[in-house]
Structure formats: C-alpha cells, structure tokens
Short mmCIF file of C-alpha atoms in Angstrom, two decimals:
data_model
loop_
_atom_site.label_atom_id
_atom_site.label_comp_id
_atom_site.label_asym_id
_atom_site.label_seq_id
_atom_site.Cartn_x
_atom_site.Cartn_y
_atom_site.Cartn_z
CA MET E 1 137.30 76.18 95.31
CA ARG E 2 136.15 79.24 97.23
CA HIS E 3 132.76 79.02 99.36
CA THR E 4 130.55 82.00 99.67
CA TRP E 5 128.46 82.33 102.89
CA GLU E 6 125.38 81.23 100.92
CA THR E 7 127.30 78.01 99.79
CA VAL E 8 128.37 77.38 103.47
CA PHE E 9 124.72 77.93 104.67
CA ASP E 10 123.36 75.54 101.97
CA LEU E 11 125.93 72.78 102.95
CA GLY E 12 124.97 73.33 106.60
CA TYR E 13 121.19 73.14 105.93
CA GLY E 14 121.74 70.20 103.77
CA ALA E 15 123.53 68.25 106.46
CA LEU E 16 120.93 69.25 109.09
CA ARG E 17 118.15 68.07 106.68
CA ALA E 18 119.91 64.75 106.21
CA LEU E 19 120.32 64.29 109.92
CA ARG E 20 116.57 65.18 110.44
CA ASN E 21 115.51 62.69 107.83
CA SER E 22 117.77 60.09 109.43
CA ALA E 23 116.28 60.73 112.91
CA ILE E 24 112.77 60.36 111.43
CA ALA E 25 113.52 57.09 109.74
CA LEU E 26 115.19 55.79 112.84
CA SER E 27 112.18 56.81 114.99
CA VAL E 28 109.81 54.93 112.57
CA SER E 29 112.01 51.97 112.51
CA THR E 30 112.19 51.98 116.38
CA CYS E 31 108.52 52.19 116.56
CA ALA E 32 108.04 49.19 114.22
CA VAL E 33 110.53 47.20 116.28
CA LEU E 34 108.80 48.20 119.55
CA ALA E 35 105.19 47.46 118.26
CA GLU E 36 103.76 44.70 120.42
CA PRO E 37 101.88 41.64 119.10
CA VAL E 38 98.23 41.22 119.88
CA THR E 39 98.02 38.85 123.03
CA VAL E 40 95.01 36.54 123.10
CA VAL E 41 94.19 34.21 126.11
CA ALA E 42 92.56 30.89 125.14
CA LEU E 43 90.51 30.16 128.20
CA GLY E 44 89.13 26.57 128.02
CA ASP E 45 89.20 22.89 129.09
CA SER E 46 90.97 19.86 127.56
CA LEU E 47 89.86 20.83 124.17
CA THR E 48 91.94 23.98 124.45
CA ALA E 49 94.69 22.39 126.56
CA GLY E 50 95.40 19.78 123.88
CA TYR E 51 94.56 16.65 125.84
CA GLY E 52 96.05 13.47 124.50
CA LEU E 53 98.25 15.17 121.84
CA PRO E 54 101.95 15.91 121.67
CA GLN E 55 102.52 19.53 122.70
CA ASP E 56 102.80 20.94 119.11
CA GLU E 57 99.61 19.21 117.87
CA GLY E 58 97.02 20.68 120.30
CA PHE E 59 94.59 23.43 119.43
CA VAL E 60 96.66 26.31 120.61
CA PRO E 61 99.97 25.44 118.91
CA GLN E 62 98.27 24.58 115.76
CA MET E 63 96.24 27.87 115.91
CA GLN E 64 99.28 29.72 116.44
CA ALA E 65 101.02 28.27 113.46
CA TRP E 66 97.85 29.07 111.37
CA LEU E 67 97.92 32.75 112.43
CA VAL E 68 101.53 33.04 111.62
CA ALA E 69 100.94 31.67 108.23
CA GLN E 70 98.20 34.17 107.69
CA GLY E 71 100.73 37.00 108.71
CA ALA E 72 99.01 37.90 111.78
CA ASP E 73 101.16 39.34 114.68
CA VAL E 74 99.54 37.41 117.44
CA VAL E 75 100.61 35.57 120.63
CA LEU E 76 98.05 33.01 121.64
CA LEU E 77 98.40 31.88 125.35
CA ASN E 78 97.11 28.46 126.31
CA ALA E 79 94.81 28.84 129.34
CA GLY E 80 93.15 25.46 128.94
CA VAL E 81 92.80 23.22 131.95
CA SER E 82 91.62 19.59 131.36
CA GLY E 83 88.49 18.78 133.28
CA ASP E 84 87.64 22.39 133.80
CA THR E 85 84.03 23.45 134.02
CA THR E 86 82.69 27.02 133.41
CA ALA E 87 82.98 27.40 137.29
CA GLY E 88 86.56 26.53 137.11
CA GLY E 89 87.26 28.91 134.23
CA LEU E 90 85.53 31.77 136.02
CA ALA E 91 87.53 31.02 139.28
CA ARG E 92 90.95 31.42 137.49
CA LEU E 93 89.90 34.24 135.10
CA ASP E 94 91.44 36.93 137.10
CA TRP E 95 94.92 35.70 137.13
CA SER E 96 94.73 34.57 133.42
CA LEU E 97 93.89 38.11 132.37
CA THR E 98 97.27 39.84 132.91
CA PRO E 99 97.60 43.44 132.03
CA ASP E 100 99.21 42.55 128.58
CA VAL E 101 96.23 40.61 127.37
CA ASP E 102 94.24 42.16 124.49
CA ALA E 103 91.59 39.66 123.82
CA LEU E 104 89.92 36.56 124.99
CA ILE E 105 88.72 33.20 123.56
CA VAL E 106 86.12 31.36 125.76
CA THR E 107 85.81 27.58 125.10
CA LEU E 108 84.06 26.24 128.11
CA GLY E 109 80.99 24.06 128.77
CA GLY E 110 81.90 20.51 127.62
CA ASN E 111 82.65 19.32 131.19
CA ASP E 112 79.39 20.92 132.42
CA LEU E 113 77.55 18.69 129.90
CA LEU E 114 79.42 15.62 130.84
CA ARG E 115 78.40 16.13 134.51
CA GLY E 116 74.84 17.20 133.76
CA ILE E 117 75.31 20.55 135.43
CA ASP E 118 72.24 22.71 135.44
CA PRO E 119 72.39 24.94 132.31
CA ALA E 120 71.43 27.93 134.47
CA ASN E 121 74.67 27.60 136.45
CA SER E 122 76.74 27.26 133.27
CA ARG E 123 74.97 30.37 131.88
CA ALA E 124 75.72 32.37 135.14
CA ASN E 125 79.33 31.42 135.02
CA LEU E 126 79.82 32.24 131.29
CA GLU E 127 78.01 35.60 131.80
CA ALA E 128 80.30 36.41 134.75
CA ILE E 129 83.32 35.65 132.43
CA LEU E 130 81.92 37.94 129.75
CA LYS E 131 81.06 40.75 132.23
CA ALA E 132 84.67 40.65 133.54
CA ALA E 133 86.06 40.79 129.98
CA GLN E 134 83.71 43.74 129.12
CA GLY E 135 84.84 45.53 132.24
CA ARG E 136 88.45 45.33 130.93
CA LYS E 137 87.30 46.36 127.44
CA LEU E 138 88.63 43.01 126.04
CA PRO E 139 87.04 41.65 122.75
CA VAL E 140 85.84 38.06 123.21
CA LEU E 141 85.25 35.17 120.87
CA LEU E 142 82.84 32.86 122.51
CA VAL E 143 82.99 29.22 121.26
CA GLY E 144 79.89 27.18 122.08
CA MET E 145 79.12 23.66 122.74
CA LYS E 146 76.11 21.58 121.68
CA ALA E 147 74.28 19.39 124.31
CA PRO E 148 73.66 15.73 123.44
CA GLY E 149 69.89 14.53 123.30
CA ASN E 150 70.25 12.14 126.18
CA TYR E 151 69.44 14.77 128.79
CA GLY E 152 66.13 15.40 127.23
CA PRO E 153 65.01 18.14 124.86
CA GLU E 154 64.34 20.84 127.67
CA TYR E 155 68.01 20.54 128.91
CA GLN E 156 69.28 20.50 125.46
CA SER E 157 67.35 23.61 124.50
CA GLN E 158 68.27 25.53 127.66
CA PHE E 159 71.97 24.63 127.22
CA ASP E 160 72.12 25.37 123.54
CA SER E 161 70.69 28.69 123.87
CA ILE E 162 73.17 29.91 126.28
CA TYR E 163 76.00 30.86 123.73
CA PRO E 164 73.95 32.69 121.04
CA GLU E 165 72.09 34.68 123.70
CA LEU E 166 75.05 35.66 125.71
CA ALA E 167 76.91 36.52 122.56
CA ALA E 168 74.07 38.90 121.41
CA GLN E 169 73.80 40.36 124.94
CA TYR E 170 77.44 41.25 125.29
CA GLY E 171 78.34 41.86 121.71
CA THR E 172 80.98 39.12 121.41
CA LEU E 173 81.86 37.18 118.40
CA LEU E 174 80.46 33.79 118.30
CA VAL E 175 81.22 30.27 116.90
CA SER E 176 78.18 27.92 117.38
CA SER E 177 80.20 24.97 118.40
CA PHE E 178 83.85 23.94 118.81
CA PHE E 179 83.14 20.81 116.65
CA ALA E 180 81.17 22.61 113.95
CA PRO E 181 84.15 22.59 111.47
CA LEU E 182 84.10 18.80 111.61
CA GLY E 183 80.75 18.80 110.04
CA SER E 184 78.89 16.87 112.78
CA GLU E 185 78.25 16.81 116.41
CA ASP E 186 77.79 13.13 116.42
CA PRO E 187 80.99 11.46 117.70
CA ALA E 188 79.99 8.24 115.81
CA LYS E 189 80.41 10.06 112.64
CA LEU E 190 83.76 11.62 113.40
CA GLY E 191 86.00 8.52 113.90
CA ALA E 192 88.70 9.78 111.49
CA PHE E 193 89.03 12.93 113.48
CA MET E 194 88.78 11.81 117.10
CA GLN E 195 90.97 10.20 119.50
CA ALA E 196 90.15 6.71 120.93
CA ASP E 197 88.12 8.16 123.64
CA GLY E 198 85.59 9.67 121.25
CA LEU E 199 85.68 12.99 123.13
CA HIS E 200 88.80 14.72 121.90
CA PRO E 201 89.96 15.52 118.43
CA ASN E 202 93.16 13.95 117.12
CA LYS E 203 95.73 15.99 115.14
CA ASP E 204 93.86 15.90 111.92
CA GLY E 205 90.71 16.83 113.76
CA VAL E 206 92.32 19.81 115.36
CA ALA E 207 93.68 20.94 112.03
CA LYS E 208 90.11 21.08 110.67
CA ILE E 209 88.88 22.89 113.63
CA VAL E 210 91.65 25.46 113.42
CA ALA E 211 90.96 26.05 109.72
CA GLY E 212 87.27 26.54 110.51
CA LEU E 213 87.73 28.78 113.72
CA GLY E 214 90.78 30.64 112.38
CA PRO E 215 88.84 33.42 110.33
CA LYS E 216 86.85 34.20 113.47
CA LEU E 217 90.02 34.57 115.34
CA LEU E 218 91.40 36.98 112.79
CA GLU E 219 88.21 38.92 113.18
CA LEU E 220 88.74 38.98 116.86
CA VAL E 221 92.28 40.33 116.50
CA ALA E 222 91.13 43.02 114.03
CA SER E 223 88.77 44.28 116.61
CA VAL E 224 91.49 44.87 119.30
CA PRO E 225 91.73 48.78 119.54
CA LYS E 226 95.08 49.84 117.98
#
C-alpha cells in the first residue's frame, strides 16, 4: 500500500495525539496518587488518649475507622495525654502542630474540672490555643465539657460558658460536650458505657461518642482549604 504525504502526516499526528492523551492521563493519575490526605491533630487528655482501653478501642482509633468507613481521606493523629489540663495542652501545642497538620480537634478541660481550676485560667488557655490555630489558618473543632454542680452554680456557669463563647469568638466548630452523644452528663446514668472508674468511656461508650461526633469531624475536614 502506497502512502501519500497526507497519509503519513495523518499517521504522525495520530501518534502524537495518542501520546499527548497518554501524558495527560498519566499526569492526572499521578496527581491522584500524590494527593495527600487531610491530617487532623486530636489535642486532648485521657479521653482522647484512650485511657484504660486496648490501643484499637480508644477514641482516635475508633474515629479513624469511622472516617474510613465514610470514605473520608483523613489521618487522625492522637495528641491526647492522660492527666493533661488546658495549660498542659497549650504548653505542647507548638510541637503538636507540625507543618503537615491541616486541622485541629481540641478536647481539654476535664482535668481542670477535677482539680477545681479557676474557669478564667481554663478560658485563657483555650483561647491561646484557638489564637495559635487561627494564626496558622487551621480550622478547629472545639469539644466542650460540662462542669458538675458540686462546685456551685457560679463556677458551673462560668466554666460551661467557656466553649460556646470562644467558639463564637473564633469561628470554630463546636460540640457542646464530649459526653453529649451518651445522652447524659450524669455518670450514675451511664454505667453501661463507662469504665469502672466512672470517668472514662468503655469501648461501647467510645463507639457512641464517635458516632455522635463523627459528622462534626467530617464538617471540619470539609472546611480545610483544598
């Protein structure tokens, strides 16, 4: 079969076009492979750390599994330290927020309550954490705690107001209480979901908390700039 110059040109153009299309497909494929998951740091105390539970039954591992099940491309880092107060969380914030971090969950204040720390101090520490996150342009999910009545109504009112007021001031997402998904703040009513110490959720309690907080975490992830 004889080829005219036009036929040769068409064949060459067709090969070039196929090569170009292959390059585009490879580029898109490479970008998809190189796309990084959203990295979220969970800054908290023993509730975040998973105190008293096997490694895979704590809050962070269960939440990570829940996120994967929802199809979210997220890496959740456990920055929970048992016994930590809001002051402790603030003290280690800088080295917790590495350059690859995209968002932050803050679950602190429970140990401030156990120690009867002045709510003004707790507020100042939490505000400093939110200011630092704002300075890094990190979206935040602030998870509150509720004060028991044994410190008196004034203390309770001052402490409970910290989380909604700071969330409004700094434009963060808010969950009113870590224990809200369990349906009560009264440990006496939560026996089926708590460990023997009455302070920390068991595996089933964590699962309910994860299911309750998970949608807010998805909202946090969606707010991360692409």
